[in-house]
Structure formats: C-alpha cells, structure tokens
Amino acid sequence: MSYHITKNEGGIDRRGWLARASDSLLMAVAPRAAVQRIRARAEARALLTYDAAASKRTRRHLQASSADNDLLPDLEAIRRNSRAMARDDSNAAAAVRVLEDNVVGTGLKPQVMVQADRINAALPAARMTDAEADRWNRACEQLWEEWEEEQADATEHTSFCDLQRQTFRSLIVDGEALLHRVYIDPQVDTNRTIGTALEMWDVDRLMDPMGQQSADIRSGVELGGFGQAVAYWITPRHPGESMYRRGIGRDNMPKRWDRHAGGLPSVLHVFRRDRPGQTRGVPFFAPCFGLVENLNDMLETELVAARAASKFCGFIRQTFTANDILAAGGSIDANGQITEKLEAGTLGRLGPGEDLVNYSPNRPGGAFEPFVVRVLRSICGALGLPYELVLKDFGGMNYSSARIALLEARRGFEQLQQMLIRQMCRPSLQAVIMDGVVSGRLPTPRGFLERPRLFMRAVWQPPAWGWVDPVKEIQAAADAVDANLSTVQAEAARQGQDAETILEARGRFLQRAREVEKRYGLQPGDLTKRGNQGSQPAPAPTPADESKDEKADEKDVAEVDDE
C-alpha cells in the first residue's frame, strides 16, 4: 500500500508523519489491526472528500491560501515574466495592442451632466436653475479640455489620453498602475493655468519599509482597519537604477504617501481585484504564461529546424574509407568530416560504393498550423479576446460570426473602461474641478462647499467602436430610439460622440445653409434635403426641359382644381 506524502512551506506535512509513525508502531505489535486501520482511513477519506480533493499519484498537490499569501511572494517573478512576454513575444504584443486600441483608443472623454433638479432635491438652499446648470457644465468641460491637452502630465510630455494608455498598458502587463496627484504652482511655472497634475509611478517603486512585510503593510500598501489602503510606501527612484547612480540603495528607502489629500485621492492605485483581501494586482498574462512561453519556444525551434533543413539537398551513402576519398581528390577537415566544393554547372560522378539519397525534411508538418491556432485560441480565451481580432485573421468569418465575436469582446472592453473610469478618470476630473473652484477659474455655485461631489457628476464617453455594417446598425439605433429602448445620447455615446454637441453643430449648419440659400436665391431646403449632392452645379435648362416643366406645372394645377 502506498502513502501520499504532501508537503507545505515548512516541509513534510506533520499530520501525515504522525499517521505513518503510529502505523509503524502498531504494525510492529498488531499487524492485523494496523492493516485494518490503514484500510479504514483510506475508505473514510474516499467517502468524505470530493474527487477533486482526493490525493492521487498522478495529481499534483496544489496549495491555496489568502489572496495576498498566494500572490505577493510570486508577484515580482510574475511581473518580470509578463514584461518579457509583452516585449519579446509577437503574439503577446499584439494582444496588448488590441486591448489598448479598443479600451482606450483615442481616449475616454467626460461630459459634465450636472442637473438642476437633482441639485435642488439634495440641496434645497442651492436653488440652481437649468440655465445655471448648463453654464456650469460648459465651464467645467472647457476647463477640462484646457487641462487634459497640455497640463495633465507632470513631466509635460503627454496628454491625459496618453496617460490613459500608459496606465492601461501597465494594468495589463504589470497587473496594476500607480499615479500620484501633484500640485505645480502656476505662479512658478507660468506655462500652467491649473496647478493639478499627474505623475506615473513605476509599480516596482512600491515596496515595504525596510524590506519587511507586516500585518498592516503588505508589499508597500498600508492598510486600515477594514483592509482599505490608507497609504503607500514609495521609493524616490526605481530600485533597478543602481547602474546610473552609486549608492542608490542607501538613500532610496521607501517613503510614506497618504492615499487621500484635501478630501480627494492623492494616489491612484489602478488594479483589478479578483479576490477579497487582495492588495496588489495580477498581470493579465499570468493564466496563459506557460502557453505563450511554450508556443514561442516551439515557433523558434521550428524556424531553426526549417533553416537547417533548407541547407541540405541530399545525402551520399558511402561504403569506402577515408583513404579512398583522399585518393579520389577529396579532402577531410580537422574534425574528420568530408568536405566538398560545388560550383555552378558542376557535374558530379558517384564513385564506387557511393549512392545518392534524397532528403525531404517536410518541416513544418501538416499539423503545425492547426496546433498553433489551437494554442493561440487558448491564449486569446484567457485574455478574453477573439482569436481573429488579435491575429487580424478575418478570412473565415461572415457578418454574423464577426458581429457575435465583436459583441462578446466589447463586453470585456466595457468592463475595463468602467474600471479605468472609476479608478483613474473620475478622480482626475474631480481634482481639476476642485482646483478650478479654489483658484477662481470656476465660479463657486451655491451649495458646492457642502456637497462638492454633486457638482462633479459626469458621463464618460468611450471611443467609437465603428460599424460592421453601417446601414444595418444605424437603422437599428434609430429603431431603438423610436421604440423608447434607447436614447439619442446613448446611441451617440456608442460612437464616441456627444448628442448635444452634434445637435448644436447641426443647428449651426442648418442656419448657415439657410443663409447660403437666401444669398444665391435657392429654395429653402435645397442644400439640406436628403439625397442632394450639392457638389455639381445644376445644368442650364434647355427648351425641351422648359416645355416639360410647363406641362408638369399645368398638370399640378389641374389636380389641385379637381380637389
């Protein structure tokens, strides 16, 4: 009878050791009782456990503990491997780029949607009118547009859209992203009009003080009574920059940064929490790391084998000695290998005892591509992406299958967008509005100091998805609005647009069209009616055309008289 020995972090399982010791002692004095005891224990174990928990010779012993105990000891190695995959593996790099383009794209943009009735219901003393709410919304959006283009990045290198892309890429590859809200005095930096700015921290700088974890500080995150993050311990510089500065370890100890400052988040820690009590984020490539690594090695091996096979055109089977080769004019190198020199137009003669054998490597084999596709589908499935979207392989898809694949992928994209909005975009907008009110760039509405968050409500518009079939999808959107199943604002947001902005632009266009029609003596609606090309001038009427128009007018008059 065999025993299953399990191991934990401290060595051999103590319960298994005690059972074996007691069985050995009992076996020495009462063998029959010892055998019955072992059999009874095995039967009880089989009755009281699931098959998934049963110990088998062919099954690995897997351990599970708390979220941080499972993750934090291995997080550095997982992150290092994930970065190597995103940097060196073409398939992993393609998956990262697809996620970036679909989740962030041209950037998530806010539309401030403060409504007067909601403000008055929550704060009766505010007495905000609809006109005041509209002016407030426009002022906040104008301040945000001025900030996000040139003043969002503390390093003055990128815009807020680029910060979104960097944050999301760090979320995918590293499993988390860190941003710090700083204040740059506009009186010192005259190029700035708003003091709020964001700087990105490399997650490697998040470390335990003195290199030791505790119950309240886990991998650089200081926790409160409910397990919430209250502070972060950040090193002044990246710990891997020792090659640029000597003695960096002595003055690069982590420093404490409060999570909140001034009633708003000061440190933005963006990550996806999969388990309760999880303090740090897990890289997205963690579940499929083995597949990506093995596939990359397999592709490299096949390429090397194919290159080596392409160097051979055939083999010569011989049954004579080296002296026969030298006598025939051949040569032997220092390693004892026979060398031949071929030139263009050479006709070779086989000597006595030689036979030509053809070489057909057949690399890669016929099952190579289906196997690679199967592995790639597994990798894409772990990332929640369609295989066709990552590899841009749309040859075997029709309209229905393409639409289903994109709709399923967009469910995951929208979840990631909402996470990015909650953890990065919304706190940034709140900080900018608060800065605008404090600095006087925004007028302080009544009731703002009591409930400032009521005046920061905004709807974030994702980038446009694009259409698989524009005619069908536009008609479906129009039907949904007509049937009260959707709104114009929601359908415009699907395309990355603002319905009110479109309406304003449409109104200005129609007004301008009426002015042009009046200037050139055109009939009202000639430039805006559907189907009007407007690019080619109308040809001059001919006598035959004028005669047809007169007859048509007479027919219209006669029909009116009959009525």
Coordinates of C-alpha atoms in Angstrom, one line a residue:
M1 CA 0.0 0.0 0.0
S2 CA 1.4 3.4 -1.0
Y3 CA 1.2 6.6 1.0
H4 CA 0.6 10.1 -0.4
I5 CA 3.1 12.5 1.2
T6 CA 2.1 16.1 1.0
K7 CA 4.5 19.0 1.6
N8 CA 3.9 22.5 2.7
E9 CA 6.1 25.5 3.1
G10 CA 7.7 24.1 6.2
G11 CA 8.5 20.7 4.8
I12 CA 6.6 17.4 5.1
D13 CA 3.0 17.5 6.4
R14 CA 3.1 16.8 10.1
R15 CA -0.3 15.0 10.1
G16 CA 1.0 12.6 7.5
W17 CA 4.2 12.0 9.5
L18 CA 2.3 11.2 12.7
A19 CA 0.0 8.8 10.9
R20 CA 2.9 6.9 9.4
A21 CA 4.7 6.8 12.8
S22 CA 1.6 5.5 14.6
D23 CA 1.0 2.9 11.8
S24 CA 4.6 1.7 12.1
L25 CA 4.4 1.3 15.8
L26 CA 1.0 -0.6 15.6
M27 CA 2.4 -2.7 12.7
A28 CA 5.1 -4.0 15.0
V29 CA 2.8 -5.2 17.7
A30 CA -0.5 -5.8 15.9
P31 CA -0.1 -6.2 12.2
R32 CA -3.7 -7.1 11.5
A33 CA -5.1 -4.1 13.4
A34 CA -2.6 -1.8 11.6
V35 CA -3.8 -3.1 8.2
Q36 CA -7.5 -2.6 9.2
R37 CA -6.7 0.9 10.5
I38 CA -5.0 1.9 7.2
R39 CA -7.8 0.5 5.2
A40 CA -10.4 2.3 7.3
R41 CA -8.6 5.6 6.9
A42 CA -8.4 5.2 3.1
E43 CA -12.2 4.3 2.9
A44 CA -13.1 7.3 5.1
R45 CA -11.0 9.6 3.0
A46 CA -12.7 8.4 -0.1
L47 CA -16.2 8.9 1.4
L48 CA -15.6 12.3 2.9
T49 CA -13.8 14.1 0.1
Y50 CA -14.6 15.3 -3.4
D51 CA -12.8 13.6 -6.2
A52 CA -11.1 17.0 -7.0
A53 CA -9.6 16.9 -3.5
A54 CA -8.5 13.3 -3.5
S55 CA -4.8 12.6 -3.4
K56 CA -3.6 10.6 -6.4
R57 CA -0.2 9.6 -7.6
T58 CA -0.8 11.4 -11.0
R59 CA -2.1 14.6 -9.4
R60 CA 0.0 17.5 -8.3
H61 CA -0.6 18.8 -4.7
L62 CA -1.8 22.3 -5.1
Q63 CA -2.0 24.8 -2.3
A64 CA -4.4 27.7 -1.7
S65 CA -4.3 30.4 0.9
S66 CA -5.3 34.0 1.2
A67 CA -5.1 36.3 -1.8
D68 CA -2.0 38.1 -0.6
N69 CA -0.3 35.0 0.6
D70 CA -0.7 33.3 -2.8
L71 CA 0.2 36.4 -4.8
L72 CA 2.7 38.6 -3.1
P73 CA 5.6 36.1 -2.8
D74 CA 5.5 35.4 -6.5
L75 CA 4.4 38.9 -7.8
E76 CA 7.9 40.1 -8.7
A77 CA 8.6 37.0 -10.8
I78 CA 5.2 37.1 -12.5
R79 CA 5.6 40.7 -13.4
R80 CA 9.1 40.1 -14.7
N81 CA 7.9 37.3 -17.0
S82 CA 4.9 39.3 -18.1
R83 CA 7.0 42.2 -19.2
A84 CA 9.3 39.9 -21.1
M85 CA 6.4 38.4 -23.0
A86 CA 4.9 41.8 -23.9
R87 CA 8.3 43.0 -25.0
D88 CA 9.7 40.0 -26.9
D89 CA 6.7 37.8 -28.0
S90 CA 4.8 39.0 -31.1
N91 CA 1.5 37.4 -30.1
A92 CA 1.6 38.9 -26.6
A93 CA 2.5 42.3 -28.0
A94 CA -0.5 42.0 -30.5
A95 CA -2.9 41.2 -27.6
V96 CA -1.7 44.2 -25.6
R97 CA -2.1 46.5 -28.6
V98 CA -5.6 45.2 -29.3
L99 CA -6.7 45.8 -25.7
E100 CA -5.2 49.3 -25.8
D101 CA -6.8 50.3 -29.1
N102 CA -10.3 49.0 -28.1
V103 CA -10.4 50.1 -24.4
V104 CA -8.6 53.4 -24.6
G105 CA -8.3 54.2 -28.3
T106 CA -8.5 58.0 -28.7
G107 CA -9.2 58.5 -25.1
L108 CA -12.2 58.5 -22.6
K109 CA -13.7 61.9 -22.5
P110 CA -16.1 63.4 -19.9
Q111 CA -19.4 65.2 -20.4
V112 CA -20.3 67.0 -17.2
M113 CA -24.0 66.3 -16.6
V114 CA -25.0 68.3 -13.5
Q115 CA -28.8 68.6 -13.4
A116 CA -30.5 71.4 -11.6
D117 CA -33.4 69.3 -10.3
R118 CA -31.1 66.8 -8.7
I119 CA -29.1 69.6 -7.0
N120 CA -32.2 71.3 -5.7
A121 CA -33.6 68.0 -4.4
A122 CA -30.4 67.2 -2.5
L123 CA -29.6 70.8 -1.5
P124 CA -32.8 72.9 -1.4
A125 CA -30.8 76.0 -0.5
A126 CA -28.8 75.8 -3.8
R127 CA -31.8 77.0 -5.9
M128 CA -29.9 76.2 -9.2
T129 CA -31.7 76.9 -12.4
D130 CA -31.4 74.9 -15.6
A131 CA -29.5 77.8 -17.2
E132 CA -27.0 77.9 -14.4
A133 CA -26.5 74.2 -14.6
D134 CA -25.8 74.5 -18.3
R135 CA -23.3 77.3 -17.8
W136 CA -21.6 75.2 -15.0
N137 CA -21.4 72.2 -17.2
R138 CA -19.9 74.1 -20.1
A139 CA -17.4 75.9 -17.9
C140 CA -16.2 72.6 -16.3
E141 CA -15.8 71.0 -19.8
Q142 CA -13.9 74.0 -21.1
L143 CA -11.5 73.8 -18.1
W144 CA -11.0 70.1 -18.5
E145 CA -10.2 70.4 -22.3
E146 CA -7.6 73.1 -21.5
W147 CA -6.1 70.9 -18.8
E148 CA -6.1 67.5 -20.5
E149 CA -4.2 68.6 -23.6
E150 CA -1.0 70.2 -22.2
Q151 CA -1.2 70.3 -18.4
A152 CA -2.3 66.8 -17.2
D153 CA 1.2 65.2 -17.3
A154 CA 3.6 66.5 -14.6
T155 CA 6.5 65.6 -16.9
E156 CA 5.0 67.8 -19.7
H157 CA 5.4 65.0 -22.2
T158 CA 2.0 63.6 -22.9
S159 CA -1.7 64.4 -22.7
F160 CA -4.3 62.8 -20.5
C161 CA -5.2 60.4 -23.3
D162 CA -1.6 59.2 -23.4
L163 CA -1.7 58.8 -19.6
Q164 CA -4.7 56.7 -20.0
R165 CA -2.9 54.4 -22.5
Q166 CA 0.2 54.2 -20.2
T167 CA -2.0 53.4 -17.2
F168 CA -3.9 50.7 -19.0
R169 CA -0.8 49.2 -20.5
S170 CA 0.7 49.0 -17.0
L171 CA -2.5 47.4 -15.9
I172 CA -2.3 44.7 -18.5
V173 CA 1.4 43.9 -18.3
D174 CA 2.2 44.7 -14.6
G175 CA -1.3 44.0 -13.2
E176 CA -1.6 47.5 -11.7
A177 CA -0.7 51.1 -12.2
L178 CA 0.2 53.9 -9.9
L179 CA -0.5 57.6 -10.4
H180 CA 0.3 60.5 -8.0
R181 CA -1.6 63.7 -8.0
V182 CA 0.7 66.6 -7.5
Y183 CA 0.4 70.4 -7.4
I184 CA 2.6 72.7 -9.6
D185 CA 2.2 76.3 -8.6
P186 CA 1.1 78.3 -11.8
Q187 CA 2.9 81.4 -10.4
V188 CA 6.2 79.5 -10.5
D189 CA 5.5 77.7 -13.8
T190 CA 4.0 80.4 -15.9
N191 CA 3.1 77.9 -18.7
R192 CA 0.4 76.4 -16.4
T193 CA -3.0 77.8 -15.6
I194 CA -4.1 74.8 -13.4
G195 CA -1.9 73.5 -10.6
T196 CA -3.2 69.9 -10.6
A197 CA -1.1 67.4 -12.5
L198 CA -0.5 63.6 -12.5
E199 CA 2.8 61.7 -12.4
M200 CA 3.1 58.0 -13.1
W201 CA 5.0 55.8 -10.6
D202 CA 6.5 52.5 -11.7
V203 CA 4.9 49.8 -9.6
D204 CA 8.4 48.5 -8.8
R205 CA 8.8 51.5 -6.6
L206 CA 6.0 50.3 -4.3
M207 CA 8.0 48.4 -1.6
D208 CA 7.8 47.6 2.1
P209 CA 9.7 49.9 4.5
M210 CA 13.0 48.3 5.5
G211 CA 12.1 45.4 3.2
Q212 CA 9.8 43.7 5.7
Q213 CA 6.1 43.0 5.4
S214 CA 3.7 43.2 8.4
A215 CA 0.0 42.7 9.1
D216 CA -0.7 46.4 8.3
I217 CA 1.8 46.9 5.4
R218 CA 1.7 44.4 2.6
S219 CA 4.1 44.9 -0.3
G220 CA 4.2 48.6 0.2
V221 CA 0.5 49.1 0.8
E222 CA -0.5 50.3 4.3
L223 CA -4.0 49.0 5.2
G224 CA -6.6 50.4 7.6
G225 CA -9.0 48.7 9.9
F226 CA -11.3 47.4 7.1
G227 CA -8.5 46.4 4.8
Q228 CA -8.6 49.6 2.8
A229 CA -5.5 51.3 1.6
V230 CA -4.6 54.3 3.6
A231 CA -1.0 55.0 2.5
Y232 CA 1.6 53.8 0.0
W233 CA 5.4 53.3 0.6
I234 CA 7.2 54.6 -2.5
T235 CA 10.9 54.7 -3.1
P236 CA 12.3 58.1 -4.5
R237 CA 13.8 56.3 -7.5
H238 CA 13.4 53.0 -9.3
P239 CA 15.3 50.3 -7.3
G240 CA 16.8 49.0 -10.6
E241 CA 18.6 52.3 -11.4
S242 CA 21.7 51.4 -9.4
M243 CA 23.7 51.4 -12.7
Y244 CA 23.1 55.1 -13.1
R245 CA 23.9 56.2 -9.6
R246 CA 26.3 54.7 -7.0
G247 CA 24.9 54.1 -3.5
I248 CA 21.3 54.4 -4.6
G249 CA 20.3 51.7 -2.1
R250 CA 21.4 53.8 0.9
D251 CA 19.2 56.9 0.1
N252 CA 16.4 55.1 -1.8
M253 CA 14.3 53.9 1.2
P254 CA 10.5 53.9 0.8
K255 CA 8.6 57.0 2.0
R256 CA 5.1 57.1 3.1
W257 CA 2.4 58.8 1.0
D258 CA -1.1 59.2 2.2
R259 CA -3.8 57.9 -0.2
H260 CA -6.0 61.0 0.3
A261 CA -5.1 64.7 0.5
G262 CA -7.6 67.6 0.6
G263 CA -10.6 65.3 0.6
L264 CA -9.6 63.7 -2.8
P265 CA -7.5 60.7 -3.7
S266 CA -3.8 61.7 -3.9
V267 CA -2.5 58.3 -5.0
L268 CA -4.5 56.4 -7.7
H269 CA -3.9 52.6 -7.5
V270 CA -5.5 51.1 -10.5
F271 CA -5.9 47.3 -10.5
R272 CA -8.5 44.6 -10.8
R273 CA -9.4 42.9 -7.6
D274 CA -10.3 39.2 -8.2
R275 CA -10.4 38.0 -4.5
P276 CA -11.4 39.6 -1.2
G277 CA -8.4 41.0 0.6
Q278 CA -6.3 41.3 -2.5
T279 CA -3.8 44.2 -2.1
R280 CA -1.9 44.1 -5.4
G281 CA -2.9 43.4 -9.0
V282 CA -2.2 40.3 -11.1
P283 CA -0.8 40.7 -14.6
F284 CA -3.3 39.6 -17.3
F285 CA -0.8 37.1 -18.8
A286 CA -0.5 35.1 -15.6
P287 CA -3.0 32.4 -16.6
C288 CA -1.5 31.8 -20.0
F289 CA 2.2 32.3 -19.3
G290 CA 3.0 28.7 -19.9
L291 CA 1.2 28.6 -23.2
V292 CA 2.8 31.8 -24.5
E293 CA 6.3 30.7 -23.4
N294 CA 6.0 27.2 -24.9
L295 CA 4.5 28.5 -28.2
N296 CA 7.3 31.0 -28.5
D297 CA 9.9 28.3 -28.0
M298 CA 8.1 25.9 -30.4
L299 CA 8.0 28.6 -33.1
E300 CA 11.6 29.4 -32.6
T301 CA 12.6 25.7 -32.7
E302 CA 10.6 25.1 -35.9
L303 CA 12.2 28.1 -37.6
V304 CA 15.7 26.9 -36.7
A305 CA 14.9 23.4 -37.8
A306 CA 13.5 24.7 -41.1
R307 CA 16.5 26.8 -41.7
A308 CA 18.8 23.9 -41.0
A309 CA 16.8 21.6 -43.2
S310 CA 16.9 24.1 -46.1
K311 CA 20.7 23.8 -46.2
F312 CA 20.5 20.1 -47.2
C313 CA 19.6 18.9 -50.7
G314 CA 20.6 15.3 -50.3
F315 CA 23.0 12.8 -48.7
I316 CA 25.6 10.4 -50.1
R317 CA 25.7 7.0 -48.7
Q318 CA 29.3 5.6 -48.8
T319 CA 30.9 2.3 -48.1
F320 CA 34.6 3.2 -48.5
T321 CA 37.3 4.5 -46.2
A322 CA 39.0 7.9 -45.8
N323 CA 42.0 6.8 -47.8
D324 CA 39.7 6.1 -50.8
I325 CA 38.4 9.7 -50.5
L326 CA 41.9 11.2 -50.5
A327 CA 42.9 9.1 -53.4
A328 CA 39.9 10.3 -55.3
G329 CA 40.8 14.0 -54.8
G330 CA 38.5 14.8 -51.8
S331 CA 39.5 16.4 -48.5
I332 CA 38.9 15.8 -44.9
D333 CA 38.8 18.7 -42.3
A334 CA 40.3 18.7 -38.8
N335 CA 37.1 17.2 -37.4
G336 CA 37.3 14.2 -39.7
Q337 CA 34.3 15.5 -41.8
I338 CA 34.3 15.1 -45.6
T339 CA 34.1 18.4 -47.4
E340 CA 33.1 19.1 -51.0
K341 CA 33.2 22.3 -53.0
L342 CA 30.5 22.8 -55.6
E343 CA 30.4 25.4 -58.4
A344 CA 27.8 26.5 -60.8
G345 CA 27.3 24.0 -63.7
T346 CA 29.2 21.2 -61.9
L347 CA 28.5 17.6 -63.0
G348 CA 29.3 15.1 -60.3
R349 CA 30.1 11.5 -60.7
L350 CA 29.5 9.0 -58.0
G351 CA 32.4 6.9 -57.1
P352 CA 32.5 3.2 -56.4
G353 CA 30.5 2.5 -53.2
E354 CA 28.5 5.8 -53.3
D355 CA 24.8 6.1 -53.5
L356 CA 22.7 9.4 -53.6
V357 CA 19.9 9.6 -51.1
N358 CA 17.2 12.3 -51.4
Y359 CA 16.3 14.4 -48.4
S360 CA 12.8 15.6 -47.8
P361 CA 12.5 17.4 -44.4
N362 CA 8.8 18.2 -44.6
R363 CA 9.0 21.0 -42.0
P364 CA 6.8 22.2 -40.7
G365 CA 4.3 19.3 -40.9
G366 CA 0.7 19.5 -41.9
A367 CA -0.5 19.5 -38.3
F368 CA 1.7 22.5 -37.4
E369 CA -0.7 25.3 -38.3
P370 CA -3.9 23.8 -36.6
F371 CA -1.9 23.1 -33.5
V372 CA -0.6 26.7 -33.4
V373 CA -4.0 28.1 -34.0
R374 CA -5.4 26.0 -31.2
V375 CA -2.8 27.2 -28.7
L376 CA -3.4 30.8 -29.8
R377 CA -7.1 30.4 -29.3
S378 CA -6.4 29.3 -25.7
I379 CA -4.2 32.3 -25.1
C380 CA -6.8 34.7 -26.5
G381 CA -9.5 33.0 -24.5
A382 CA -7.6 33.6 -21.3
L383 CA -7.3 37.3 -22.2
G384 CA -11.0 37.5 -23.2
L385 CA -10.2 38.3 -26.8
P386 CA -11.3 36.7 -30.1
Y387 CA -8.6 35.0 -31.9
E388 CA -9.5 36.7 -35.2
L389 CA -9.3 40.1 -33.6
V390 CA -5.8 39.6 -32.2
L391 CA -4.3 37.9 -35.2
K392 CA -6.3 40.0 -37.7
D393 CA -7.4 36.8 -39.3
F394 CA -10.9 37.5 -40.6
G395 CA -10.8 35.3 -43.7
G396 CA -13.1 32.6 -42.2
M397 CA -15.7 34.9 -40.8
N398 CA -19.0 36.1 -42.1
Y399 CA -21.1 39.1 -41.0
S400 CA -22.9 37.1 -38.3
S401 CA -19.9 35.5 -36.8
A402 CA -17.9 38.7 -36.9
R403 CA -20.6 40.6 -35.1
I404 CA -21.0 38.0 -32.4
A405 CA -17.3 37.9 -31.8
L406 CA -17.1 41.7 -31.6
L407 CA -20.1 42.0 -29.3
E408 CA -18.6 39.4 -26.9
A409 CA -15.3 41.2 -26.9
R410 CA -16.9 44.6 -26.3
R411 CA -18.5 43.2 -23.1
G412 CA -15.0 42.8 -21.7
F413 CA -13.8 46.1 -23.2
E414 CA -16.6 48.0 -21.5
Q415 CA -15.9 46.4 -18.1
L416 CA -12.3 47.5 -18.4
Q417 CA -13.4 51.0 -19.5
Q418 CA -15.6 51.3 -16.4
M419 CA -12.7 50.2 -14.1
L420 CA -10.4 52.8 -15.7
I421 CA -13.1 55.5 -15.3
R422 CA -13.8 54.7 -11.6
Q423 CA -10.2 54.4 -10.6
M424 CA -8.4 57.0 -12.7
C425 CA -10.6 59.3 -14.8
R426 CA -13.3 60.3 -12.3
P427 CA -10.9 61.2 -9.5
S428 CA -8.8 63.2 -12.0
L429 CA -11.9 65.2 -13.1
Q430 CA -12.9 65.8 -9.5
A431 CA -9.4 67.2 -8.8
V432 CA -9.5 69.5 -11.8
I433 CA -12.9 70.9 -10.9
M434 CA -11.9 71.4 -7.2
D435 CA -8.7 73.1 -8.4
G436 CA -10.7 75.3 -10.7
V437 CA -13.1 76.4 -7.9
V438 CA -10.2 77.1 -5.4
S439 CA -8.2 79.0 -7.9
G440 CA -11.2 81.1 -9.1
R441 CA -11.1 79.7 -12.6
L442 CA -14.7 78.3 -12.0
P443 CA -17.5 80.2 -10.3
T444 CA -18.4 78.6 -7.0
P445 CA -22.1 77.6 -7.2
R446 CA -24.4 77.7 -4.2
G447 CA -24.1 74.6 -2.1
F448 CA -20.8 73.5 -3.6
L449 CA -18.8 73.6 -0.3
E450 CA -21.5 71.4 1.4
R451 CA -21.7 68.6 -1.2
P452 CA -19.0 69.2 -3.8
R453 CA -19.4 65.7 -5.4
L454 CA -22.9 66.6 -6.5
F455 CA -21.4 69.2 -8.8
M456 CA -18.9 66.8 -10.4
R457 CA -21.3 64.3 -12.0
A458 CA -20.1 63.4 -15.5
V459 CA -20.7 60.8 -18.2
W460 CA -17.6 59.4 -19.7
Q461 CA -17.7 58.7 -23.4
P462 CA -15.6 55.8 -24.8
P463 CA -14.1 55.9 -28.2
A464 CA -16.2 54.9 -31.2
W465 CA -16.5 51.2 -31.8
G466 CA -17.1 51.5 -35.5
W467 CA -19.6 49.6 -37.6
V468 CA -19.5 46.1 -39.1
D469 CA -22.4 47.0 -41.3
P470 CA -23.2 50.8 -41.1
V471 CA -26.6 50.7 -42.8
K472 CA -27.9 47.9 -40.6
E473 CA -26.5 49.3 -37.3
I474 CA -27.6 52.9 -38.0
Q475 CA -31.1 51.7 -38.8
A476 CA -31.1 49.5 -35.6
A477 CA -30.0 52.5 -33.5
A478 CA -32.8 54.7 -35.0
D479 CA -35.4 51.9 -34.4
A480 CA -34.2 51.6 -30.7
V481 CA -34.7 55.3 -30.1
D482 CA -38.1 55.3 -31.8
A483 CA -39.2 52.3 -29.7
N484 CA -38.1 54.0 -26.5
L485 CA -35.5 51.2 -25.9
S486 CA -32.6 53.7 -26.1
T487 CA -31.8 57.4 -26.1
V488 CA -30.1 59.6 -28.6
Q489 CA -27.4 60.3 -26.0
A490 CA -26.7 56.6 -25.5
E491 CA -26.5 55.9 -29.3
A492 CA -24.3 58.9 -29.9
A493 CA -22.0 57.8 -27.0
R494 CA -21.6 54.4 -28.7
Q495 CA -19.9 56.2 -31.5
G496 CA -17.8 58.4 -29.2
Q497 CA -19.9 61.5 -29.8
D498 CA -22.0 63.8 -27.7
A499 CA -25.6 64.1 -28.7
E500 CA -25.9 67.8 -27.6
T501 CA -22.7 68.7 -29.4
I502 CA -24.0 67.1 -32.5
L503 CA -27.3 68.9 -32.1
E504 CA -25.6 72.3 -31.7
A505 CA -23.4 71.6 -34.7
R506 CA -26.4 70.5 -36.8
G507 CA -28.2 73.7 -35.8
R508 CA -25.3 75.9 -36.9
F509 CA -25.1 74.0 -40.1
L510 CA -28.8 74.4 -40.9
Q511 CA -28.6 78.1 -40.1
R512 CA -25.6 78.6 -42.3
A513 CA -27.4 76.6 -45.1
R514 CA -30.4 78.9 -45.0
E515 CA -28.1 81.9 -45.3
V516 CA -26.4 80.5 -48.3
E517 CA -29.8 79.5 -49.9
K518 CA -31.0 83.1 -49.4
R519 CA -27.8 84.6 -50.8
Y520 CA -28.0 82.6 -54.0
G521 CA -31.7 82.7 -54.5
L522 CA -32.3 79.0 -53.8
Q523 CA -35.4 77.4 -52.5
P524 CA -35.5 76.7 -48.7
G525 CA -34.2 73.2 -48.1
D526 CA -32.4 72.8 -51.5
L527 CA -29.0 72.4 -49.7
T528 CA -30.2 70.2 -46.9
K529 CA -32.8 67.9 -48.4
R530 CA -31.8 64.2 -48.4
G531 CA -30.1 62.9 -51.5
N532 CA -28.9 66.4 -52.6
Q533 CA -25.3 66.0 -53.9
G534 CA -24.6 69.7 -53.8
S535 CA -21.2 69.2 -55.4
Q536 CA -22.1 69.8 -59.0
P537 CA -23.9 72.9 -60.3
A538 CA -27.3 72.4 -61.9
P539 CA -27.1 72.3 -65.7
A540 CA -28.7 75.1 -67.7
P541 CA -32.3 74.3 -68.7
T542 CA -32.9 73.5 -72.4
P543 CA -36.1 74.4 -74.3
A544 CA -37.2 70.8 -74.1
D545 CA -36.8 70.9 -70.3
E546 CA -38.7 74.1 -70.0
S547 CA -41.6 72.6 -72.0
K548 CA -41.6 69.6 -69.7
D549 CA -41.7 71.8 -66.6
E550 CA -44.6 73.8 -68.0
K551 CA -46.6 70.7 -68.7
A552 CA -45.8 69.4 -65.2
D553 CA -47.0 72.7 -63.7
E554 CA -50.2 72.6 -65.7
K555 CA -50.9 69.0 -64.5
D556 CA -50.3 70.0 -60.9
V557 CA -52.7 73.0 -61.2
A558 CA -55.4 70.7 -62.8
E559 CA -55.0 68.2 -59.9
V560 CA -55.4 71.0 -57.4
D561 CA -58.6 72.3 -59.2
D562 CA -60.1 68.8 -59.2
E563 CA -59.6 68.6 -55.4

